[in-house]
GROMACS .gro file of N, CA and C in nm:
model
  375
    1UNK      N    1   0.698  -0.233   2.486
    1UNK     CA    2   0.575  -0.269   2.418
    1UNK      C    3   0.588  -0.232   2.270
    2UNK      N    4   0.606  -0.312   2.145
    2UNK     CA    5   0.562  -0.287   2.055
    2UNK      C    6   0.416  -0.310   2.019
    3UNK      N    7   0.332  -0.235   1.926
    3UNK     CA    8   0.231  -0.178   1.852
    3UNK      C    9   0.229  -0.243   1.724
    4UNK      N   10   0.123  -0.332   1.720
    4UNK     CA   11   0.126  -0.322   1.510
    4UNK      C   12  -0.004  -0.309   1.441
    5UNK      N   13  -0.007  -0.184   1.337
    5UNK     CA   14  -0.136  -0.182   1.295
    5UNK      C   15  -0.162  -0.237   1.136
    6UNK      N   16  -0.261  -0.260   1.177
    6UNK     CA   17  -0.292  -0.335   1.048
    6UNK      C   18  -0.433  -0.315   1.014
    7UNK      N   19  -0.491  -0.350   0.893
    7UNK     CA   20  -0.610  -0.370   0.860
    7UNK      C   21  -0.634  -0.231   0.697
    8UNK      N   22  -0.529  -0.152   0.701
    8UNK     CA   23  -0.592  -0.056   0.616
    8UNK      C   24  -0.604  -0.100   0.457
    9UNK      N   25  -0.697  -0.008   0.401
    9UNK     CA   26  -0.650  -0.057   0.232
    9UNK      C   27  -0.765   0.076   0.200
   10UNK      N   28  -0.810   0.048   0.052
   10UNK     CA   29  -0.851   0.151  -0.032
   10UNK      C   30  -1.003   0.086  -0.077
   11UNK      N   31  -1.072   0.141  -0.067
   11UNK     CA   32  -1.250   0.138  -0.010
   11UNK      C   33  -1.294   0.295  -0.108
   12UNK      N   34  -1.426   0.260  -0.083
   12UNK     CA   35  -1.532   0.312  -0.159
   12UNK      C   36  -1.610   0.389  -0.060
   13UNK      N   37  -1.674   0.486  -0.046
   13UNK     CA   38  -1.727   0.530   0.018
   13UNK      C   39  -1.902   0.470   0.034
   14UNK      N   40  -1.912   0.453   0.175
   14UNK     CA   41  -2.025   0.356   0.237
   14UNK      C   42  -1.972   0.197   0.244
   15UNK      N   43  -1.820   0.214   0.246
   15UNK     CA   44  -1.768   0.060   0.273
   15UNK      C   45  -1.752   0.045   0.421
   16UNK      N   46  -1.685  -0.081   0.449
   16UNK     CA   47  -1.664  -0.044   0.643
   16UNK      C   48  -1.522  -0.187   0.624
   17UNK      N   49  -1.447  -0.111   0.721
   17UNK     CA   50  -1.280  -0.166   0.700
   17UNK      C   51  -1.261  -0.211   0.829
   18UNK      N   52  -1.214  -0.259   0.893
   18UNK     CA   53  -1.178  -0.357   1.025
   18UNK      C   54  -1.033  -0.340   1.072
   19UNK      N   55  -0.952  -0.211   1.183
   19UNK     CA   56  -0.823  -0.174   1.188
   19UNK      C   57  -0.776  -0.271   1.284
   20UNK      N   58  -0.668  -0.355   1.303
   20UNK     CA   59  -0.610  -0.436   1.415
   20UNK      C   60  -0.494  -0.353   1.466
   21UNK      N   61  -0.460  -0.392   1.586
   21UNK     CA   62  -0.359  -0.349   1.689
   21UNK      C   63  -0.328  -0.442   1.762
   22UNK      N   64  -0.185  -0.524   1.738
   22UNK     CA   65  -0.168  -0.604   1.770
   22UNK      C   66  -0.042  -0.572   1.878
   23UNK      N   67  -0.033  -0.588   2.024
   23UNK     CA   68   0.052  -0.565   2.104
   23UNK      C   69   0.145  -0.679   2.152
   24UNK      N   70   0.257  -0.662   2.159
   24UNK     CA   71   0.373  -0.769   2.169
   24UNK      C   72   0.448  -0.698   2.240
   25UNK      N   73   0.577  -0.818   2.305
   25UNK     CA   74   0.662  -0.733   2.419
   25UNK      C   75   0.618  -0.711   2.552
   26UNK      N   76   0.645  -0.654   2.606
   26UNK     CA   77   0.587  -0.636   2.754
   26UNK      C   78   0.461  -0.589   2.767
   27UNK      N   79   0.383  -0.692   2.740
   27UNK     CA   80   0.222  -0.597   2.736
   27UNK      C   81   0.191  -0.551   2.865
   28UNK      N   82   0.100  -0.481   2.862
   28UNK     CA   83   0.044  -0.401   3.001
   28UNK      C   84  -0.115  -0.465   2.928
   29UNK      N   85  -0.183  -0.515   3.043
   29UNK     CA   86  -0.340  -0.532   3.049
   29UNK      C   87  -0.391  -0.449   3.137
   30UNK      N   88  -0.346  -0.326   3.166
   30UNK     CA   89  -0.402  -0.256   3.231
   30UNK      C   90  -0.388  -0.104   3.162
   31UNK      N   91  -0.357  -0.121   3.020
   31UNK     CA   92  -0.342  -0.011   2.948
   31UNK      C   93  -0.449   0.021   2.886
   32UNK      N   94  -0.495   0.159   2.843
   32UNK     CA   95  -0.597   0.193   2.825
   32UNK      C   96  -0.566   0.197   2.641
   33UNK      N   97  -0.655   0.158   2.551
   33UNK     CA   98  -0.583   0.132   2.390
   33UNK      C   99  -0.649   0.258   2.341
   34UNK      N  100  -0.597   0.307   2.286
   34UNK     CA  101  -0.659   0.403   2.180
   34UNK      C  102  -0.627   0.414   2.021
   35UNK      N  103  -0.689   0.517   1.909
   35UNK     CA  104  -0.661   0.472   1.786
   35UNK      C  105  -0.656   0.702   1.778
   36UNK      N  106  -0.565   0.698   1.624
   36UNK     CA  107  -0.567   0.830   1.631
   36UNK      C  108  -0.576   0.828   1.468
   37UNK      N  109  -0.566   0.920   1.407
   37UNK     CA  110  -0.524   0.928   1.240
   37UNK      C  111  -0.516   1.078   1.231
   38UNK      N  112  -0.418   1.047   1.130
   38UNK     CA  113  -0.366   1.172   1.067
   38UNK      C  114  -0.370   1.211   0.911
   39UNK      N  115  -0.417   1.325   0.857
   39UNK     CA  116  -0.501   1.336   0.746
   39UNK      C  117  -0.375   1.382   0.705
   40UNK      N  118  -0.336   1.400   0.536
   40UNK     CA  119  -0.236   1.451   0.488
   40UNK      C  120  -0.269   1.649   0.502
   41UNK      N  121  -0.153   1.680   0.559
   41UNK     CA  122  -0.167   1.816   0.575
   41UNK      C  123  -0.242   1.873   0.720
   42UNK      N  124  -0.258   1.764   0.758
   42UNK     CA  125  -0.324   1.801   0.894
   42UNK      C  126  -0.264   1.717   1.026
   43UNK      N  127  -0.327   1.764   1.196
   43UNK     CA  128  -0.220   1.701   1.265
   43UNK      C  129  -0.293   1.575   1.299
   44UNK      N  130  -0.180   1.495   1.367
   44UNK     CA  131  -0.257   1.379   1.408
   44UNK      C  132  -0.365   1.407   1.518
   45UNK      N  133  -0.502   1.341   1.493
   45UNK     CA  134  -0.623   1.383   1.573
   45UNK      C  135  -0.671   1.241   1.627
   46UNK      N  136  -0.708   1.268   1.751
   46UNK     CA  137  -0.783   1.162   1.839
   46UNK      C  138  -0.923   1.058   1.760
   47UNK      N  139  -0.922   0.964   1.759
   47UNK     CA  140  -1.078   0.894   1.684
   47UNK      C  141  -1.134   0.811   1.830
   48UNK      N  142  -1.071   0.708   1.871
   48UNK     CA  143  -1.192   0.640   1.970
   48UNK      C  144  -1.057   0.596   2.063
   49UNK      N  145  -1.080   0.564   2.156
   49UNK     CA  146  -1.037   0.516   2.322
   49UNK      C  147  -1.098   0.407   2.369
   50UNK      N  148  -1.087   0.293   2.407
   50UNK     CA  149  -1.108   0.249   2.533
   50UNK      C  150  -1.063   0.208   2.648
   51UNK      N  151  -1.123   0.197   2.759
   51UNK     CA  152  -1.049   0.183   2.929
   51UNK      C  153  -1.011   0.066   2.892
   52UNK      N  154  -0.913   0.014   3.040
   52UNK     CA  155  -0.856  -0.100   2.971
   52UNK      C  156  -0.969  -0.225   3.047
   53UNK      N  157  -0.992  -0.157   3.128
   53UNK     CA  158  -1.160  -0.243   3.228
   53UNK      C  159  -1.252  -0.259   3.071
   54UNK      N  160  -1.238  -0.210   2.977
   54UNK     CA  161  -1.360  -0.221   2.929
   54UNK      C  162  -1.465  -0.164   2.936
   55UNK      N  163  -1.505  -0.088   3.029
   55UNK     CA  164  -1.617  -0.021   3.075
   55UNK      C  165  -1.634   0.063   2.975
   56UNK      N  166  -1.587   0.177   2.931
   56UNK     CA  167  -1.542   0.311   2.891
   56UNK      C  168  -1.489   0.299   2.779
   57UNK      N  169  -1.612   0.393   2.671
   57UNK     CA  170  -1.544   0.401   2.559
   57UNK      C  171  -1.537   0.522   2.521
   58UNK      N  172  -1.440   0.612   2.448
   58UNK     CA  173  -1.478   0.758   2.370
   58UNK      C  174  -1.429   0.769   2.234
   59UNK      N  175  -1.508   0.870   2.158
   59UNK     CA  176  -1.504   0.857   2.036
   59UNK      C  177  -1.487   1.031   2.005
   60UNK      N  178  -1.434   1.023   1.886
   60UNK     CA  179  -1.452   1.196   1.810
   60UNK      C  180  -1.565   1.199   1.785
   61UNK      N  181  -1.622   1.356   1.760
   61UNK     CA  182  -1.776   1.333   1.695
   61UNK      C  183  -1.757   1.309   1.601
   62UNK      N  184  -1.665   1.330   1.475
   62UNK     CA  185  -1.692   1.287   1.354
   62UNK      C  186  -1.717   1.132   1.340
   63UNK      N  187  -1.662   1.087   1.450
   63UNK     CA  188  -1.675   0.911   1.357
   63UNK      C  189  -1.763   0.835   1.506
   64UNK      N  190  -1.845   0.914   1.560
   64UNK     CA  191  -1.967   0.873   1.667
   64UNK      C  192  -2.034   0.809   1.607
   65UNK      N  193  -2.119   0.680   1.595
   65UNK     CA  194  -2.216   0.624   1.556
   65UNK      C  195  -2.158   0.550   1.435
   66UNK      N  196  -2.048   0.596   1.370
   66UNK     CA  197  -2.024   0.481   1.307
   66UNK      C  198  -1.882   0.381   1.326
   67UNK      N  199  -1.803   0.423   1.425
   67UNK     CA  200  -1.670   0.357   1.458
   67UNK      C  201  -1.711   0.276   1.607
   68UNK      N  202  -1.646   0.198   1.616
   68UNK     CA  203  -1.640   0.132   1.752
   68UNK      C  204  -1.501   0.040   1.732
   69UNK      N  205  -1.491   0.077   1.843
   69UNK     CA  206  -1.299   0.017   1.975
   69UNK      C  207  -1.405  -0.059   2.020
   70UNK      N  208  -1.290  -0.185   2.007
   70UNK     CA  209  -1.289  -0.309   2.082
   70UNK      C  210  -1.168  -0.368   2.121
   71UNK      N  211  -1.172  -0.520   2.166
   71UNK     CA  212  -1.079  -0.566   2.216
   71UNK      C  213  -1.091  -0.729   2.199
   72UNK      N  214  -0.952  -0.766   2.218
   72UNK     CA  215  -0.972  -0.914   2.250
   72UNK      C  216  -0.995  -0.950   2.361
   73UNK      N  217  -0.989  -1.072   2.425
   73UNK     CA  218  -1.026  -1.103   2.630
   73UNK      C  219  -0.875  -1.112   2.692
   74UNK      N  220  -0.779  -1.095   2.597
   74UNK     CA  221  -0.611  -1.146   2.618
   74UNK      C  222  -0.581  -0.951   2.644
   75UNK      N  223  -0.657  -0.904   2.572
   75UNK     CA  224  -0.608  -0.773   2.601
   75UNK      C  225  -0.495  -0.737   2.516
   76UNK      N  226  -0.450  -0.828   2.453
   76UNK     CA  227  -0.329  -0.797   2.320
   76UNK      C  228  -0.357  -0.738   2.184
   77UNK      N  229  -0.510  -0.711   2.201
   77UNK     CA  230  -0.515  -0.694   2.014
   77UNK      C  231  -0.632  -0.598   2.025
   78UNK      N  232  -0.653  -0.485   1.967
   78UNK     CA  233  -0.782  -0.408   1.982
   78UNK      C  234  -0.798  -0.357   1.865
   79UNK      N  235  -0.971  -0.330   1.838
   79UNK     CA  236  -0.961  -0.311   1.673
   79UNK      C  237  -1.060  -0.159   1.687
   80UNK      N  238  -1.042  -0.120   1.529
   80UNK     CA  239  -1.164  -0.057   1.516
   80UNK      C  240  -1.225  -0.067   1.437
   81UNK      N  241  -1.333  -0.112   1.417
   81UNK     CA  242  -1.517  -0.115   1.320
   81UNK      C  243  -1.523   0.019   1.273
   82UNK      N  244  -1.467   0.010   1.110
   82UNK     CA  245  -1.539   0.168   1.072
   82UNK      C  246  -1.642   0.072   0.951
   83UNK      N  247  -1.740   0.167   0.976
   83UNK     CA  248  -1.840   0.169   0.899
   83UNK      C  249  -1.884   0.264   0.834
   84UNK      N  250  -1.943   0.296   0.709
   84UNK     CA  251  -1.999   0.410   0.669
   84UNK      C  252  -1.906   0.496   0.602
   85UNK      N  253  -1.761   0.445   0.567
   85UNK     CA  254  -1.649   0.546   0.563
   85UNK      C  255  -1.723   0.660   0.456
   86UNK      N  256  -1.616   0.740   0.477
   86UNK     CA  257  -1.668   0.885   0.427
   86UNK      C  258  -1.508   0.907   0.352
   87UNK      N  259  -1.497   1.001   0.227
   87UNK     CA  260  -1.356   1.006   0.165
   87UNK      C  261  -1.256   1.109   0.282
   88UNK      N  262  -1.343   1.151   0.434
   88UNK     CA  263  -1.292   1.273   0.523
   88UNK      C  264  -1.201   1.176   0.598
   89UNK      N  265  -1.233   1.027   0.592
   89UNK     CA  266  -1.189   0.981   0.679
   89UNK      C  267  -1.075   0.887   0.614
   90UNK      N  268  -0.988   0.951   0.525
   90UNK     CA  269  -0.925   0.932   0.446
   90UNK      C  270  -0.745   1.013   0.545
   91UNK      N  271  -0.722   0.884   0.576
   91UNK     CA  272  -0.565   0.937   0.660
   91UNK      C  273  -0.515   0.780   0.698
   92UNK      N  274  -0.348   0.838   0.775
   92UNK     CA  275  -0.331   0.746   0.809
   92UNK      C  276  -0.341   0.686   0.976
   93UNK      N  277  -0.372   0.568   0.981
   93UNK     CA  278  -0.444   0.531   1.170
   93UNK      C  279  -0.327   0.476   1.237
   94UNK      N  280  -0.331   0.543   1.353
   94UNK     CA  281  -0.254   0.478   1.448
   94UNK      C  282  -0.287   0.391   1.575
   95UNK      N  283  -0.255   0.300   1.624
   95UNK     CA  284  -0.320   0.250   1.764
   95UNK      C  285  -0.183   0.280   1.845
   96UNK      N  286  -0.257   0.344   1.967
   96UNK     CA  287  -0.147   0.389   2.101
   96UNK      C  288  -0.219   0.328   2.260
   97UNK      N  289  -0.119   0.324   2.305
   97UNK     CA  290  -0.151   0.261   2.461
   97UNK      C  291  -0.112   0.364   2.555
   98UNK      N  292  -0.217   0.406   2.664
   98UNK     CA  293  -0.136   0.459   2.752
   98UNK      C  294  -0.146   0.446   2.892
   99UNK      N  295  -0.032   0.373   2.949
   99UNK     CA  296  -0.022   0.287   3.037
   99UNK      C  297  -0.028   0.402   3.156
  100UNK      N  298  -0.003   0.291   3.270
  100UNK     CA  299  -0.026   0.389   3.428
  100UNK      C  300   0.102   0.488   3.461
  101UNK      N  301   0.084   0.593   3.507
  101UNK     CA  302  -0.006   0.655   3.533
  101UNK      C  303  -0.116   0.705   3.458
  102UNK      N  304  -0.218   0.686   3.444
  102UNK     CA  305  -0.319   0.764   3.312
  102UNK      C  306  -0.319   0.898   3.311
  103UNK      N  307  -0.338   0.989   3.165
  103UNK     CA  308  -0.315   1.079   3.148
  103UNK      C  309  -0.500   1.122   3.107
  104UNK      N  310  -0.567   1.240   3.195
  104UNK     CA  311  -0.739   1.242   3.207
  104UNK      C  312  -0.697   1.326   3.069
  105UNK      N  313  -0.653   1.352   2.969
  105UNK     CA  314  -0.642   1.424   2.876
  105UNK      C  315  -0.648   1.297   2.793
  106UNK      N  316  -0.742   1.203   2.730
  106UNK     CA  317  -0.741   1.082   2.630
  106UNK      C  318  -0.748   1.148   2.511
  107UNK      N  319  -0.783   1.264   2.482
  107UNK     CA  320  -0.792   1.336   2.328
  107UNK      C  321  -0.676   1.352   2.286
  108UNK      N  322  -0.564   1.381   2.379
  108UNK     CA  323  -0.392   1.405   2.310
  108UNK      C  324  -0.363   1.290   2.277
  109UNK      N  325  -0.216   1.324   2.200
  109UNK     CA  326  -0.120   1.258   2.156
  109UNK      C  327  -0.052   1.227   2.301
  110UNK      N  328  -0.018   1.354   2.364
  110UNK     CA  329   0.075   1.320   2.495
  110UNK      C  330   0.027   1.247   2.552
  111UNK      N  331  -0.121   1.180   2.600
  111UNK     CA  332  -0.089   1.114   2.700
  111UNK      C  333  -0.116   0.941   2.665
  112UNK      N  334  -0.074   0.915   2.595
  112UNK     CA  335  -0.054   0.792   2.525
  112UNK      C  336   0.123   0.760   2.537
  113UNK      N  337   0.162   0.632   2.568
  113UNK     CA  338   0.322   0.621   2.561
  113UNK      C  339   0.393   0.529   2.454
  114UNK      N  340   0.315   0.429   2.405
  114UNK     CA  341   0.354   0.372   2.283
  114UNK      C  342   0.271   0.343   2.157
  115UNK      N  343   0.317   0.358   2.076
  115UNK     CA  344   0.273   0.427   1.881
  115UNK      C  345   0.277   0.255   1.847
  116UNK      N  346   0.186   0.231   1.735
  116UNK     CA  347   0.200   0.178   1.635
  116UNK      C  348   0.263   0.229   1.493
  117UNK      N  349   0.288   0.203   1.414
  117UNK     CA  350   0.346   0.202   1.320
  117UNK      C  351   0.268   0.309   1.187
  118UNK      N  352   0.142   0.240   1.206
  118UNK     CA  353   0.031   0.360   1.138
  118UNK      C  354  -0.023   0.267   1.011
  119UNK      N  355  -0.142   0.267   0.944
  119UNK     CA  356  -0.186   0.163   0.836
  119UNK      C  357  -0.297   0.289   0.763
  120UNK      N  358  -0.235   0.266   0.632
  120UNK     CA  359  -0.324   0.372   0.571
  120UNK      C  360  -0.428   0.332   0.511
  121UNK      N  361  -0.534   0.436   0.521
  121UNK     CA  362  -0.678   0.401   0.523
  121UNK      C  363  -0.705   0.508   0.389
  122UNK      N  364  -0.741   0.456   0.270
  122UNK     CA  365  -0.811   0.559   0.163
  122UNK      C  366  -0.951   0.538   0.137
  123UNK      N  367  -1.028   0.635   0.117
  123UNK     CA  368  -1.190   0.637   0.096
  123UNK      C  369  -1.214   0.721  -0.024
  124UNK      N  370  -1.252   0.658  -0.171
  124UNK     CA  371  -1.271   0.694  -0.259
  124UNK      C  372  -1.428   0.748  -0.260
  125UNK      N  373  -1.474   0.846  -0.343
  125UNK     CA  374  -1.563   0.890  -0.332
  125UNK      C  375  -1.645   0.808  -0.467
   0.00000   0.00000   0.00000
C-alpha cells in the first residue's frame, strides 16, 4: 500500500485547509485511515481516525470541533477538514492505515502499518 498526502500550504490563522490521502497499490477497504502530525521539536502525535465501516470517528482534543476525517465511497482517498487553524497547529501531517489485525490503541504510531509521505501545514499568526 502506498500513502500520498497532499493538501498542505501556508494559511493565516482562522483559515481552514483541506488534507488528501490518497491510497494506491494493494488497497485494503477494510483499513481503518487515520491522520497524525508532527510539530518541529516535538513527537509525532495522533489528530483524528476513522473506522473503515465509517461508523467511528476519533479526534485529539486539541483539534475536536474543528477537524473532521472523512472519506471517499471507493475507500481510496480520506481527507481532513481543518478549520479554524490556530499557528499550534502548525506541523507536518501524516495519513496512516491500519489494516487487520486492528490495533485498540488508535492514539499510537504503532498501531498503524503504512505512512504517507507527510504535507506540511504552516499557520501564520
Amino acid at each position: 500500500v502506498q500513502l500520498q498526502a497532499s493538501g498542505g500550504g501556508l494559511v493565516q490563522a482562522g483559515d481552514s485547509l483541506r488534507l488528501s490521502c490518497l491510497a494506491s497499490g494493494r488497497t485494503f477497504s477494510d483499513g481503518n485511515m487515520g491522520w497524525f502530525r508532527r510539530a518541529p521539536g516535538k513527537e509525532r502525535e495522533f489528530v483524528a481516525r476513522m473506522a473503515w465501516t465509517g461508523a467511528n470517528t476519533y479526534y485529539a482534543d486539541s483539534v475536536k470541533g474543528r477537524f473532521t476525517i472523512s472519506r471517499d465511497n471507493a475507500k481510496t482517498t480520506w481527507y481532513l477538514q481543518m478549520n479554524s487553524l490556530k499557528p499550534e497547529d502548525t506541523a507536518v501531517y501524516y495519513c496512516a492505515l491500519d489494516r487487520p489485525p486492528y490495533s485498540v490503541n488508535y492514539y499510537s504510531t504503532g498501531a498503524y502499518d503504512d505512512w504517507g509521505q507527510g504535507t506540511q501545514v504552516t499557520v501564520s499568526s
